Coordinates of C-alpha atoms in Angstrom, one line a residue:
M14 CA -1.1 8.7 -182.5
P15 CA 0.2 9.8 -186.1
I16 CA 3.1 7.5 -187.2
R17 CA 6.2 9.1 -189.4
P18 CA 8.7 6.9 -191.0
I19 CA 11.9 7.5 -190.8
S20 CA 15.5 6.3 -191.8
P21 CA 18.0 4.5 -189.1
D22 CA 20.0 7.3 -190.3
R23 CA 17.5 10.1 -189.9
L24 CA 16.5 8.7 -186.5
V25 CA 20.2 9.1 -185.2
E26 CA 20.6 12.7 -186.6
L27 CA 16.9 13.5 -185.0
L28 CA 17.8 12.2 -181.7
T29 CA 21.0 13.8 -181.8
D30 CA 19.6 17.0 -182.4
R31 CA 17.2 16.4 -179.6
I32 CA 19.7 16.0 -177.2
A33 CA 22.0 18.8 -178.5
A34 CA 18.7 20.9 -177.6
L35 CA 18.0 20.0 -174.1
P36 CA 18.3 22.8 -171.7
G37 CA 21.8 22.9 -170.4
A38 CA 23.4 21.3 -173.4
G39 CA 26.8 21.7 -173.4
E40 CA 27.0 22.9 -170.1
R41 CA 25.4 20.8 -167.6
R42 CA 25.7 16.7 -167.5
L43 CA 22.6 15.4 -169.3
R44 CA 21.3 11.4 -168.7
V45 CA 19.6 9.8 -171.5
A46 CA 18.2 6.4 -171.8
V47 CA 17.0 4.3 -174.5
D48 CA 14.5 1.8 -173.4
G49 CA 13.8 -1.1 -175.2
A50 CA 13.5 -5.0 -175.1
A51 CA 16.4 -6.8 -176.3
A52 CA 14.8 -8.0 -179.2
A53 CA 14.9 -3.8 -179.9
A54 CA 18.6 -3.6 -179.6
P55 CA 18.5 -0.4 -177.4
G56 CA 22.3 -0.5 -177.2
A57 CA 23.0 -0.5 -180.8
L58 CA 21.1 2.8 -181.1
A59 CA 22.8 4.3 -177.9
D60 CA 26.0 3.3 -179.7
A61 CA 25.0 5.1 -182.6
L62 CA 24.7 8.2 -180.8
V63 CA 27.8 8.6 -179.4
E64 CA 30.0 9.8 -182.1
P65 CA 27.5 12.5 -183.4
L66 CA 26.9 13.9 -180.1
R67 CA 30.8 13.9 -179.8
L68 CA 30.9 16.0 -183.1
R69 CA 28.7 18.1 -181.5
G70 CA 31.1 18.9 -178.4
L71 CA 29.5 16.6 -176.4
P72 CA 31.4 14.3 -174.7
T73 CA 29.7 10.9 -173.8
L74 CA 29.8 7.8 -171.8
R75 CA 27.5 4.5 -172.5
V76 CA 26.4 2.6 -169.6
P77 CA 24.0 -0.3 -170.1
A78 CA 21.8 -1.3 -167.7
A79 CA 22.6 -5.2 -167.8
G80 CA 25.8 -3.8 -165.5
F81 CA 23.3 -3.2 -162.5
L82 CA 21.4 -6.2 -162.0
R83 CA 21.0 -7.7 -158.7
P84 CA 22.9 -10.9 -157.3
A85 CA 21.5 -14.0 -158.6
S86 CA 20.3 -15.3 -156.0
I87 CA 18.3 -12.6 -155.4
R88 CA 16.8 -12.4 -159.6
M89 CA 16.2 -16.4 -159.0
E90 CA 14.5 -16.3 -155.5
Y91 CA 11.3 -17.4 -157.6
G92 CA 13.0 -20.0 -160.2
R93 CA 14.9 -19.3 -162.6
H94 CA 12.1 -18.1 -165.8
D95 CA 10.1 -15.9 -163.6
P96 CA 8.3 -13.3 -165.2
D97 CA 7.1 -11.2 -162.5
A98 CA 10.4 -11.2 -160.8
F99 CA 12.4 -9.9 -164.1
H100 CA 10.0 -7.0 -164.4
D101 CA 10.0 -6.3 -160.8
L102 CA 13.6 -7.5 -159.0
W103 CA 16.0 -8.0 -161.9
L104 CA 17.7 -4.6 -162.4
D105 CA 18.9 -2.8 -159.0
D106 CA 17.7 0.5 -160.0
G107 CA 18.5 1.8 -156.7
A108 CA 22.5 1.3 -157.6
L109 CA 21.7 2.7 -160.8
A110 CA 20.8 5.6 -159.5
R111 CA 23.3 6.2 -156.4
E112 CA 26.3 5.1 -159.0
V113 CA 25.5 6.5 -162.4
L114 CA 22.8 8.9 -162.4
D115 CA 22.5 10.7 -158.9
P116 CA 26.4 11.9 -159.4
L117 CA 25.3 13.7 -162.6
E118 CA 22.7 16.0 -161.0
P119 CA 24.2 19.8 -161.4
G120 CA 26.8 20.3 -158.5
G121 CA 27.3 16.4 -158.6
T122 CA 30.8 14.4 -158.6
G123 CA 30.2 13.4 -162.3
R124 CA 32.0 10.1 -161.3
V125 CA 29.9 7.6 -162.3
L126 CA 30.6 3.8 -162.0
P127 CA 30.3 2.4 -165.7
S128 CA 29.0 -1.3 -164.6
L129 CA 28.6 -2.9 -161.0
R130 CA 27.8 -6.7 -161.5
D131 CA 28.5 -8.9 -164.5
P132 CA 25.4 -10.6 -165.5
V133 CA 27.0 -13.6 -166.9
T134 CA 29.4 -14.5 -163.9
D135 CA 27.2 -12.8 -161.1
R136 CA 30.7 -11.4 -159.6
A137 CA 31.5 -7.9 -159.0
T138 CA 33.0 -6.1 -162.4
R139 CA 35.3 -3.8 -159.9
A140 CA 35.1 -1.5 -163.0
P141 CA 37.3 1.7 -162.1
Y142 CA 34.9 5.1 -161.7
T143 CA 34.9 7.3 -164.7
A144 CA 34.4 11.1 -164.9
L145 CA 31.7 12.4 -166.8
A146 CA 32.9 15.8 -167.5
P147 CA 30.4 18.8 -167.2
G148 CA 28.4 19.3 -170.8
G149 CA 29.2 15.7 -171.4
V150 CA 26.1 12.9 -171.8
L151 CA 25.1 10.1 -169.9
L152 CA 23.6 7.5 -172.9
L153 CA 22.1 4.5 -170.9
D154 CA 20.0 1.4 -172.6
G155 CA 18.2 -1.4 -170.9
A156 CA 15.0 -3.1 -170.8
L157 CA 11.9 -1.8 -168.7
L158 CA 13.9 1.2 -167.7
L159 CA 10.7 3.4 -167.7
G160 CA 8.3 3.9 -164.5
R161 CA 11.3 3.4 -162.0
W162 CA 11.3 7.2 -161.3
L163 CA 14.7 7.2 -162.5
P164 CA 16.2 10.8 -162.8
L165 CA 16.7 11.0 -166.7
E166 CA 16.8 14.5 -169.1
L167 CA 15.1 12.2 -172.0
T168 CA 13.6 8.8 -172.2
V169 CA 13.8 7.0 -175.9
H170 CA 11.2 3.9 -176.0
L171 CA 11.7 1.4 -178.8
A172 CA 8.2 -0.3 -179.2
L173 CA 7.6 -3.9 -180.6
S174 CA 4.4 -5.4 -181.2
P175 CA 3.8 -8.6 -179.6
A176 CA 4.2 -10.4 -182.6
A177 CA 7.1 -9.1 -183.2
L178 CA 8.6 -9.4 -179.7
A179 CA 7.8 -12.5 -180.0
R180 CA 9.0 -13.4 -183.4
R181 CA 12.4 -11.8 -182.3
T182 CA 13.1 -13.0 -178.5
P183 CA 15.4 -16.2 -178.8
P184 CA 13.6 -19.6 -177.6
E185 CA 15.3 -19.5 -174.8
E186 CA 14.1 -16.0 -173.7
R187 CA 10.4 -16.1 -174.1
W188 CA 9.5 -16.7 -170.6
T189 CA 10.4 -13.1 -170.3
L190 CA 7.2 -12.1 -172.8
P191 CA 4.4 -12.1 -169.7
A192 CA 7.0 -9.6 -168.5
F193 CA 6.7 -7.3 -171.2
A194 CA 3.3 -7.6 -171.6
R195 CA 2.8 -6.5 -168.2
Y196 CA 5.1 -3.6 -168.7
E197 CA 3.2 -2.6 -171.6
A198 CA -0.4 -3.2 -169.1
E199 CA 0.9 -0.9 -166.4
T200 CA 3.7 1.2 -167.4
V201 CA 2.8 2.1 -170.7
P202 CA 5.9 3.0 -171.8
A203 CA 5.2 4.6 -175.0
E204 CA 3.3 7.4 -173.1
A205 CA 5.8 7.5 -170.2
A206 CA 8.8 8.1 -172.9
D207 CA 9.7 12.0 -174.3
L208 CA 9.9 9.9 -177.4
T209 CA 8.7 6.8 -178.6
V210 CA 9.5 4.8 -181.9
R211 CA 8.2 1.7 -183.6
F212 CA 11.1 -0.7 -184.2
D213 CA 8.9 -3.9 -185.5
D214 CA 11.6 -3.6 -188.4
P215 CA 14.8 -1.8 -187.2
R216 CA 15.4 -1.2 -191.0
H217 CA 12.4 0.6 -191.1
P218 CA 11.9 2.7 -187.8
A219 CA 8.7 4.9 -187.3
L220 CA 8.8 8.1 -185.2
V221 CA 5.4 7.9 -183.1
E222 CA 4.5 11.7 -182.7
P223 CA 2.0 13.5 -180.2
G224 CA -1.6 13.5 -182.0

């Protein structure tokens, strides 16, 4: 596939344009996911989209997927550093769909729970529900989001080469690397996503264009 270098600012502009051009933009609620390992900082890109979308008249709501991890008793059932558990069990995709994505369907209530569980304390956040206005945009970020049948209008994958992922992953988190290798092999996120951005160097991203 052709790869086109793009500046970080232009990437934000391009994604803003793409979201604003989605069917129903400005009328129905849209759900956009930025998928990527923590080393790619998908949350930073999602944050950067908030103000440009608001300037287009599209109210936004940010939800990190990290607020929807399963309890530690489930995540750590096979040990604290099990990459298969990290891949399969950590994200409570059922709760994410139920509390965040499904209410934004056409005719839905628009009431979203921004977080369910604090990933550090492993306690319920008791966050209040937040209403996203019709025509608003949900910006979800997190790792290993694709291939889960989550209802989303646009998915963006931040791709890292194995070398870049290993280099930018802190030593205490490198046990997760086999999970991302499995994700690449089984889900093939670069093909599953609507848009893929090579993010080996966040200062010099590159857009992967369909061949």
